[in-house]
Short mmCIF file of C-alpha atoms in Angstrom, two decimals:
data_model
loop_
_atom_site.label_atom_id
_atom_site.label_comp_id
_atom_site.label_asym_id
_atom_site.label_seq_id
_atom_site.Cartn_x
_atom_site.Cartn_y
_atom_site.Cartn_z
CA UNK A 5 0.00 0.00 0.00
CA UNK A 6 1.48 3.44 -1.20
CA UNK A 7 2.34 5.58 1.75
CA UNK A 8 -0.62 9.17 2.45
CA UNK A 9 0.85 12.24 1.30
CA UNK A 10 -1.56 12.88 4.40
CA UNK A 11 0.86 11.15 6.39
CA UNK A 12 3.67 13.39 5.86
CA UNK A 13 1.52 16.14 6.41
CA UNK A 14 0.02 15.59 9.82
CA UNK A 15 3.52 15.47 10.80
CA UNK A 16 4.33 18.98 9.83
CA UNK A 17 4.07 19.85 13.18
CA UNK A 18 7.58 18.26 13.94
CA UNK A 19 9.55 20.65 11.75
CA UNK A 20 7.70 24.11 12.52
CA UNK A 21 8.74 23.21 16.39
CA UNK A 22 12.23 22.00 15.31
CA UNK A 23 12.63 25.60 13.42
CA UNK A 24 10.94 27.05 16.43
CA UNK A 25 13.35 25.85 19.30
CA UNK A 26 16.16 26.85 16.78
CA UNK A 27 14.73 30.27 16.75
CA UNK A 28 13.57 30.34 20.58
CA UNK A 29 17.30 30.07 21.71
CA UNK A 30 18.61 32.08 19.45
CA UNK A 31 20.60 29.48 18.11
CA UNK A 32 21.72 31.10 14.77
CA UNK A 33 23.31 34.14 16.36
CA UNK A 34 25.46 31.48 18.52
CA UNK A 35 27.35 30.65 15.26
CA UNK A 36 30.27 33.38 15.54
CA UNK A 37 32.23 35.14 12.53
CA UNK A 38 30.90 32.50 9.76
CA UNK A 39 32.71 29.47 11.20
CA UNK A 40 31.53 25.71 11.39
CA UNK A 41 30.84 25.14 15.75
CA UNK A 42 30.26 21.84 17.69
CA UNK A 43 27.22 21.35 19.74
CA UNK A 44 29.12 21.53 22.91
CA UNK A 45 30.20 25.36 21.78
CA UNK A 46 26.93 26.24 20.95
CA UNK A 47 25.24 25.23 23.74
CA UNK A 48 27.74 27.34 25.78
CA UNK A 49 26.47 30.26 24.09
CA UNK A 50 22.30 29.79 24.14
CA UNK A 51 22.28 27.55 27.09
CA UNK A 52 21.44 24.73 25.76
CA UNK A 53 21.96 20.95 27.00
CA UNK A 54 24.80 20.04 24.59
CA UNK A 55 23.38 15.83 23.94
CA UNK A 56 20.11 17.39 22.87
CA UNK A 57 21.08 20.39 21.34
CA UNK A 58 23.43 17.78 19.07
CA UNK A 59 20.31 15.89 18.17
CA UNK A 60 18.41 19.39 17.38
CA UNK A 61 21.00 19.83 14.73
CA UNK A 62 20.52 17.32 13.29
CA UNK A 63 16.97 17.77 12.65
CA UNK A 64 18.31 21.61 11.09
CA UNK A 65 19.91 19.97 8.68
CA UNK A 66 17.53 17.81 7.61
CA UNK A 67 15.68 20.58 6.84
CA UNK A 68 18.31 23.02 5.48
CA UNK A 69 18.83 25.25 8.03
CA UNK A 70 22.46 23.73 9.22
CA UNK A 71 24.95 21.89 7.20
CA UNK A 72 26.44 18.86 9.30
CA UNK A 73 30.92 19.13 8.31
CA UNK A 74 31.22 16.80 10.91
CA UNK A 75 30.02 14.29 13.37
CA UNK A 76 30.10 17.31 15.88
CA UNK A 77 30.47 20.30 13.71
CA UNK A 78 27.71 22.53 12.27
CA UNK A 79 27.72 24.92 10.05
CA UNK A 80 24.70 27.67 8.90
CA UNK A 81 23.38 28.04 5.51
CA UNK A 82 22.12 30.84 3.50
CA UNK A 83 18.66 30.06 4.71
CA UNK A 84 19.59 29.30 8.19
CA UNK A 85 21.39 33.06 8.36
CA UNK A 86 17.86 33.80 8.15
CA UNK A 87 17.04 33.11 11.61
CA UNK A 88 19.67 35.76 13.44
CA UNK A 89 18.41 38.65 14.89
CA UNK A 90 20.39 40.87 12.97
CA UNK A 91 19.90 39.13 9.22
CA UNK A 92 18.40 42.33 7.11
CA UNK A 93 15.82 39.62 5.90
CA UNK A 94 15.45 37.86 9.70
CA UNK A 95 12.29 35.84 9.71
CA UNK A 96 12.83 34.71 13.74
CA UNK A 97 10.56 36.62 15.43
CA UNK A 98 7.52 35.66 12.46
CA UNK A 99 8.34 32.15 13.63
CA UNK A 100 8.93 32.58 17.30
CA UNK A 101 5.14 34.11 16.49
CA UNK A 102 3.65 31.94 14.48
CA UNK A 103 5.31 28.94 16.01
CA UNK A 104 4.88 29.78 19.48
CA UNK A 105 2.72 28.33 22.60
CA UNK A 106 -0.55 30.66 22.41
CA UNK A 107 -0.70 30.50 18.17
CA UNK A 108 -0.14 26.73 19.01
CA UNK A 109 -3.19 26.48 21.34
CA UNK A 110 -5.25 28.09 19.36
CA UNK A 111 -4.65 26.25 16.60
CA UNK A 112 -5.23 23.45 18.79
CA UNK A 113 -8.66 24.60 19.44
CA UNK A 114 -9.93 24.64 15.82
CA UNK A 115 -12.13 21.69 16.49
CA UNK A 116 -14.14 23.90 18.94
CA UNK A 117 -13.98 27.04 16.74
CA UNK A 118 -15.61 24.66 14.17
CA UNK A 119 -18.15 23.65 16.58
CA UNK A 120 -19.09 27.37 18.01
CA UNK A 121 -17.83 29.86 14.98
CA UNK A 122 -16.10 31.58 17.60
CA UNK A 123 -12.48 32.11 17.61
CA UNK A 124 -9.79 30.71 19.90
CA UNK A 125 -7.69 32.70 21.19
CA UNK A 126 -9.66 34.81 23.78
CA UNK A 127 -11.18 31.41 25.11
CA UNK A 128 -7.39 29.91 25.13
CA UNK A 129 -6.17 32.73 26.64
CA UNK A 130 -8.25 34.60 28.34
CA UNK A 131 -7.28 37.99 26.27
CA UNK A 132 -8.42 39.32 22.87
CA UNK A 133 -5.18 39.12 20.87
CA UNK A 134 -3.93 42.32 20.90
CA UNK A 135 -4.62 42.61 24.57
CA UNK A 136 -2.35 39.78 25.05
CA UNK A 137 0.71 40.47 23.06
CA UNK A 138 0.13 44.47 24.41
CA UNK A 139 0.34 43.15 27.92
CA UNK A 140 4.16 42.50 28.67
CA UNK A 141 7.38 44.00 26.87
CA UNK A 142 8.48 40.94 24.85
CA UNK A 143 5.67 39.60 23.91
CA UNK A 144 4.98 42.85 22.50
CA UNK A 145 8.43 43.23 21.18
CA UNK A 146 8.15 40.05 19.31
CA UNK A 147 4.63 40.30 17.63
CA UNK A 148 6.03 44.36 16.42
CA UNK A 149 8.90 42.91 15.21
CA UNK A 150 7.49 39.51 13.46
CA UNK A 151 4.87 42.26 11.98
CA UNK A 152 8.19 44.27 10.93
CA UNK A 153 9.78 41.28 9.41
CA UNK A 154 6.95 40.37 6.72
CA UNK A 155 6.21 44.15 6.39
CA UNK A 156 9.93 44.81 4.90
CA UNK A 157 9.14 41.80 2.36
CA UNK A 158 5.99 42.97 1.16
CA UNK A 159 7.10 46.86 1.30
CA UNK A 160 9.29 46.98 -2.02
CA UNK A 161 6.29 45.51 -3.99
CA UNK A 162 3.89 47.84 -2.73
CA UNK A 163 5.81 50.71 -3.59
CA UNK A 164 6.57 49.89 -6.91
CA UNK A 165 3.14 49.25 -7.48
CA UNK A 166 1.64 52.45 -6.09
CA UNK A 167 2.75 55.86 -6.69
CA UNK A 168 2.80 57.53 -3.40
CA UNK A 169 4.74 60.53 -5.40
CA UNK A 170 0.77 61.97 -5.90
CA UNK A 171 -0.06 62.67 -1.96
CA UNK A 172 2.02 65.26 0.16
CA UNK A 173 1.24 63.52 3.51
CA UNK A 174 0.46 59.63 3.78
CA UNK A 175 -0.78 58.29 6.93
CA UNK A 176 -0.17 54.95 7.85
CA UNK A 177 -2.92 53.00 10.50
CA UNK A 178 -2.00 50.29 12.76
CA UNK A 179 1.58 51.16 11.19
CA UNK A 180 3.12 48.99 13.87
CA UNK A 181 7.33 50.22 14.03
CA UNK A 182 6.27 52.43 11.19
CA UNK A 183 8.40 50.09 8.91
CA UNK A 184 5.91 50.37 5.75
CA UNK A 185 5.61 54.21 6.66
CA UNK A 186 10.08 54.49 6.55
CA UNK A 187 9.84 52.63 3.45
CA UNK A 188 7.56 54.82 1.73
CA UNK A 189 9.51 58.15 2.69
CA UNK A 190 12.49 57.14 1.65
CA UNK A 191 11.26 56.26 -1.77
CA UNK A 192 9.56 59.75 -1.95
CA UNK A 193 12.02 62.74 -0.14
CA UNK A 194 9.46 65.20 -0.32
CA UNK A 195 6.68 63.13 1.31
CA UNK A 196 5.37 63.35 4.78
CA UNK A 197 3.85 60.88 7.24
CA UNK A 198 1.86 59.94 10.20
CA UNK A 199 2.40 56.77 12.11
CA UNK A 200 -0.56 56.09 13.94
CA UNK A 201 -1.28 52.66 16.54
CA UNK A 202 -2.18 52.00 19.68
CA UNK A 203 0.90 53.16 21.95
CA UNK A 204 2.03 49.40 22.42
CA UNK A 205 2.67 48.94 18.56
CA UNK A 206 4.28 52.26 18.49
CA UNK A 207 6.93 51.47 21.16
CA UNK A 208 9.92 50.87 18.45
CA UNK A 209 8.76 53.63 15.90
CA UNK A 210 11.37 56.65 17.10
CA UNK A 211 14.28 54.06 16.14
CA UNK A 212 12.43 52.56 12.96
CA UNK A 213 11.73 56.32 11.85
CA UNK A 214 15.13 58.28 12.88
CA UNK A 215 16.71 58.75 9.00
CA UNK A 216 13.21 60.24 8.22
CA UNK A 217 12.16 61.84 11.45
CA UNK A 218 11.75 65.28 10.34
CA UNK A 219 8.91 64.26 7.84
CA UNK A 220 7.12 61.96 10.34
CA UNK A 221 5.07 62.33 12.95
CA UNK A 222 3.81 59.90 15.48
CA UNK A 223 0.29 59.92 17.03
CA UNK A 224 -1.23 57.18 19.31
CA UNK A 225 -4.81 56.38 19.59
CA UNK A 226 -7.30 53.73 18.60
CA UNK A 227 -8.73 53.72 15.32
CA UNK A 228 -11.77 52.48 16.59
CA UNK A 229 -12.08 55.37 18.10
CA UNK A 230 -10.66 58.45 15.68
CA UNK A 231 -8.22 58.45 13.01
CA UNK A 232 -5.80 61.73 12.10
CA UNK A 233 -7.87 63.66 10.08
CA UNK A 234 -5.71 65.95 6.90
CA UNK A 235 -4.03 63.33 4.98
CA UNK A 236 -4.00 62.80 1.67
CA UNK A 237 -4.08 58.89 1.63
CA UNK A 238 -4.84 56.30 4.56
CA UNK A 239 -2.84 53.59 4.54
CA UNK A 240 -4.08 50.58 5.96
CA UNK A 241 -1.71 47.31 5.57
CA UNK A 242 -2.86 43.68 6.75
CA UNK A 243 -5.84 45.63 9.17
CA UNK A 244 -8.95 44.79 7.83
CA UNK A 245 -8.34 41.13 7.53
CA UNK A 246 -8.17 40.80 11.49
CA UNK A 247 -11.78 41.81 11.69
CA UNK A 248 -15.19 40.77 11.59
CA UNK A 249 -17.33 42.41 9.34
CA UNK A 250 -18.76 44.53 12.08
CA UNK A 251 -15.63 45.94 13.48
CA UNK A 252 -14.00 46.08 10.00
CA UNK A 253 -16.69 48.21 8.76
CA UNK A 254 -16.23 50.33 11.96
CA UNK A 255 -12.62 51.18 11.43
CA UNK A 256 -13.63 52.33 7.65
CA UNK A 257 -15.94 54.50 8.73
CA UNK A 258 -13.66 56.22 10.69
CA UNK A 259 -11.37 56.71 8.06
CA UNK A 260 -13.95 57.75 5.94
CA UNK A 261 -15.00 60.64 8.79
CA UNK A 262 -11.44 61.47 8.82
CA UNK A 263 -10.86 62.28 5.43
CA UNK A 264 -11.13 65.25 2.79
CA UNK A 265 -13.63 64.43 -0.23
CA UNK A 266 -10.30 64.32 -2.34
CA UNK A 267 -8.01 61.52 -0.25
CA UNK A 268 -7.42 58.42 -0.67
CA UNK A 269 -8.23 55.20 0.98
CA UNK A 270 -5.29 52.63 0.20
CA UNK A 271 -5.98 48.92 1.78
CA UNK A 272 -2.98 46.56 1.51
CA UNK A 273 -4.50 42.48 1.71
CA UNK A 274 -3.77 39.59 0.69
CA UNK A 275 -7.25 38.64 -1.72
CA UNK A 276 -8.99 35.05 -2.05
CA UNK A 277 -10.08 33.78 -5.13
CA UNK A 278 -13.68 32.78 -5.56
CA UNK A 279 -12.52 29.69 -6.43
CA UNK A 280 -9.09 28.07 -4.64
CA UNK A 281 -7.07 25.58 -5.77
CA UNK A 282 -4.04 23.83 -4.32
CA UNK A 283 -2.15 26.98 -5.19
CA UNK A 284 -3.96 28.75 -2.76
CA UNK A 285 -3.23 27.14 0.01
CA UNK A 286 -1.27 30.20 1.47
CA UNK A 287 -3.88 32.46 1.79
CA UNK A 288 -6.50 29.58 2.81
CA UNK A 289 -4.19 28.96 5.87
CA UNK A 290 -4.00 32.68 6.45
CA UNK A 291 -7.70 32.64 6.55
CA UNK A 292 -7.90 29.55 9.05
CA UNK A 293 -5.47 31.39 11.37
CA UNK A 294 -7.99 34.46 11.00
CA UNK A 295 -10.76 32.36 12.10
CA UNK A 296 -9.31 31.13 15.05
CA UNK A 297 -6.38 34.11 16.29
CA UNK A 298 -8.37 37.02 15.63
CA UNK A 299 -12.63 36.10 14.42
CA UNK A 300 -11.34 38.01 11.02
CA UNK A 301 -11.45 36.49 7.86
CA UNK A 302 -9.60 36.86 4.34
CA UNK A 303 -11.98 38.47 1.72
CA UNK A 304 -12.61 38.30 -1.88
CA UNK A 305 -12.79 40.86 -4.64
CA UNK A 306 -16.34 41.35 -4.10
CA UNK A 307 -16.77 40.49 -0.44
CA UNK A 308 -13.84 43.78 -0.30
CA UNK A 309 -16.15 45.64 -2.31
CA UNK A 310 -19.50 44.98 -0.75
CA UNK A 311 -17.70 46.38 2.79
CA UNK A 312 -15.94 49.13 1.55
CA UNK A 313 -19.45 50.35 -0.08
CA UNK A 314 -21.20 49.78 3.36
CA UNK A 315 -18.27 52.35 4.77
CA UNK A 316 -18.56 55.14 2.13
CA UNK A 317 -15.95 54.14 -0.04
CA UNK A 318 -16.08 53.56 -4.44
CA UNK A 319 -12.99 51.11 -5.51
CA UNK A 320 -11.34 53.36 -7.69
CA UNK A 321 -8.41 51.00 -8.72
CA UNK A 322 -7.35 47.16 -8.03
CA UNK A 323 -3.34 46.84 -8.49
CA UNK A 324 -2.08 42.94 -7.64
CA UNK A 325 -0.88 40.22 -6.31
CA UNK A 326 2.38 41.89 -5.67
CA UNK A 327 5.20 39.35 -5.22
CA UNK A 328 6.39 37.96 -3.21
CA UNK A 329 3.13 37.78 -0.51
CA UNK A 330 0.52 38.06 -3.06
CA UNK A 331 -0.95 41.56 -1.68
CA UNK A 332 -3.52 43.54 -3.67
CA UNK A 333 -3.54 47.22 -3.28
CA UNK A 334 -6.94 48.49 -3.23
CA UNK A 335 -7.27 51.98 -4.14
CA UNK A 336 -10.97 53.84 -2.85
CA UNK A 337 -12.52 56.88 -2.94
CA UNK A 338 -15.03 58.63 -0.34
CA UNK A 339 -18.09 58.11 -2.38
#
């Protein structure tokens, strides 16, 4: 009998953690100055139990992540490099995220979400989600930075695909470190910005910001409460998909108070197809994490339309996907 592809599946969950652990120690930024280490060295230097820690690497490099020189000497690859702190294209705090204990759990609870339609994390944790990961300095530190992380991947795309040269002052909600919003004024010098979160996601902007601070201002607040009003465009990136419809519709309509009859409304998401095939499979996940992290959803073309025209708002132009995350940039107008 041919072995399930199913099989190998359902035992995905023994990589993400191997990857995970890697990341959780820090166990990338142990290897010093480029050089092959031993387990006993690098345990030194994360604090590892060297026996285990040996058998960890070995799982790396069955999945790429360490190359064995050695029976006790390890060595990082390109893609491993990806998991130090300090890599300009670092992807460990998205996976000490994505692959950590409360995403875990609440993916563990999907069985009930399916049962209830409500989603898991509150009744996992006891907190909404951003009440959670706004509650203590490193878990907030590593949800602004994971956020950072695939924010600097999609940025390039968006700005090539959108020409921010038209607006004097952009404005950027639930901007996070402001790393879309730094991205945008470089590419346009005479530009000018506002950064606006709730004060937890804004705790890393003033470094994030500092090359462009004199054309960038920071604002906290709640954009379910008020947004800045005097911008030219509102920029909102990977927001809307974390709502319901309800609350969604809410924060447009805010925006939509906020703005001049001539600005802009610019949504950055990720889109699903009426129809999904296996090649869809990224954004299908996405959605499943949406139903049970945060009771959002991901949208399609006309579900995007139908709530932006509940909120005031006529789709004016529909640019995407941008590589290399697939992101539409929807383009509205107060209607």
């Amino acid at each position: 009998m041919p072995r399930s592809p199913l099989m190998d599946l359902a035992f995905g969950f023994m990589p993400a953690q191997i990857i995970h652990a890697a990341a959780e120690i820090g166990l990338a930024d142990a290897f010093t100055d480029g050089r092959p280490m031993s387990s006993t060295e690098l345990a030194k230097e994360t604090g590892a139990h060297a026996p285990s820690l040996h058998r960890l690497l070995r799982g790396l490099t069955g999945l790429g992540v360490v190359e064995q020189r050695d029976r006790d000497l390890f060595s990082l690859t390109a893609e491993g490099r990806r998991l130090r702190a300090d890599a300009p294209d670092s992807i460990r705090s998205l996976i000490r995220l994505f692959c950590g204990p409360e995403v875990w759990r609440t993916w563990g609870d999907l069985t009930e979400t399916l049962r209830t339609g409500e989603y898991a994390w509150e009744r996992v944790t006891g907190r909404t989600p951003f009440e959670f990961f706004a509650s203590g300095a490193e878990l907030s530190e590593t949800f602004n930075r994971a956020m950072a992380e695939h924010t600097l991947d999609v940025a390039p795309g968006v700005i090539d695909a959108h020409d921010f040269g038209r607006y004097g002052t952009v404005a950027d909600l639930g901007g996070g470190d402001g790393t879309l919003l730094a991205a945008i004024l470089r590419a346009y010098p005479g530009l000018r910005g506002v950064l606006f979160d709730l004060p937890a996601g804004l705790a890393a902007a003033p470094g994030t910001l500092a090359d462009v601070a004199d054309r960038a201002e920071i604002v906290p607040g709640d954009f379910f409460a008020s947004v800045p009003g005097g911008a030219d465009a509102y920029v909102l990136k990977s927001v809307i998909h974390d709502w319901h419809d309800a609350k969604a519709a809410a924060i447009l309509r805010n925006v939509r108070a906020a703005m001049r009859p001539d600005a802009r409304l610019i949504l950055l998401e990720q889109m699903m197809p009426e129809i999904v095939a296996p090649e869809s499979a990224g954004i299908v996940r996405n959605d499943l994490n949406m139903l049970v992290a945060t009771g959002g959803r991901e949208r399609t073309e006309a579900e995007y339309r139908d709530l932006l025209d509940g909120a005031g708002f006529a789709v004016v132009a529909l640019t995407g996907p941008l590589p290399p995350a697939a992101y539409h940039v929807i383009e509205a107008t107060p209607a």
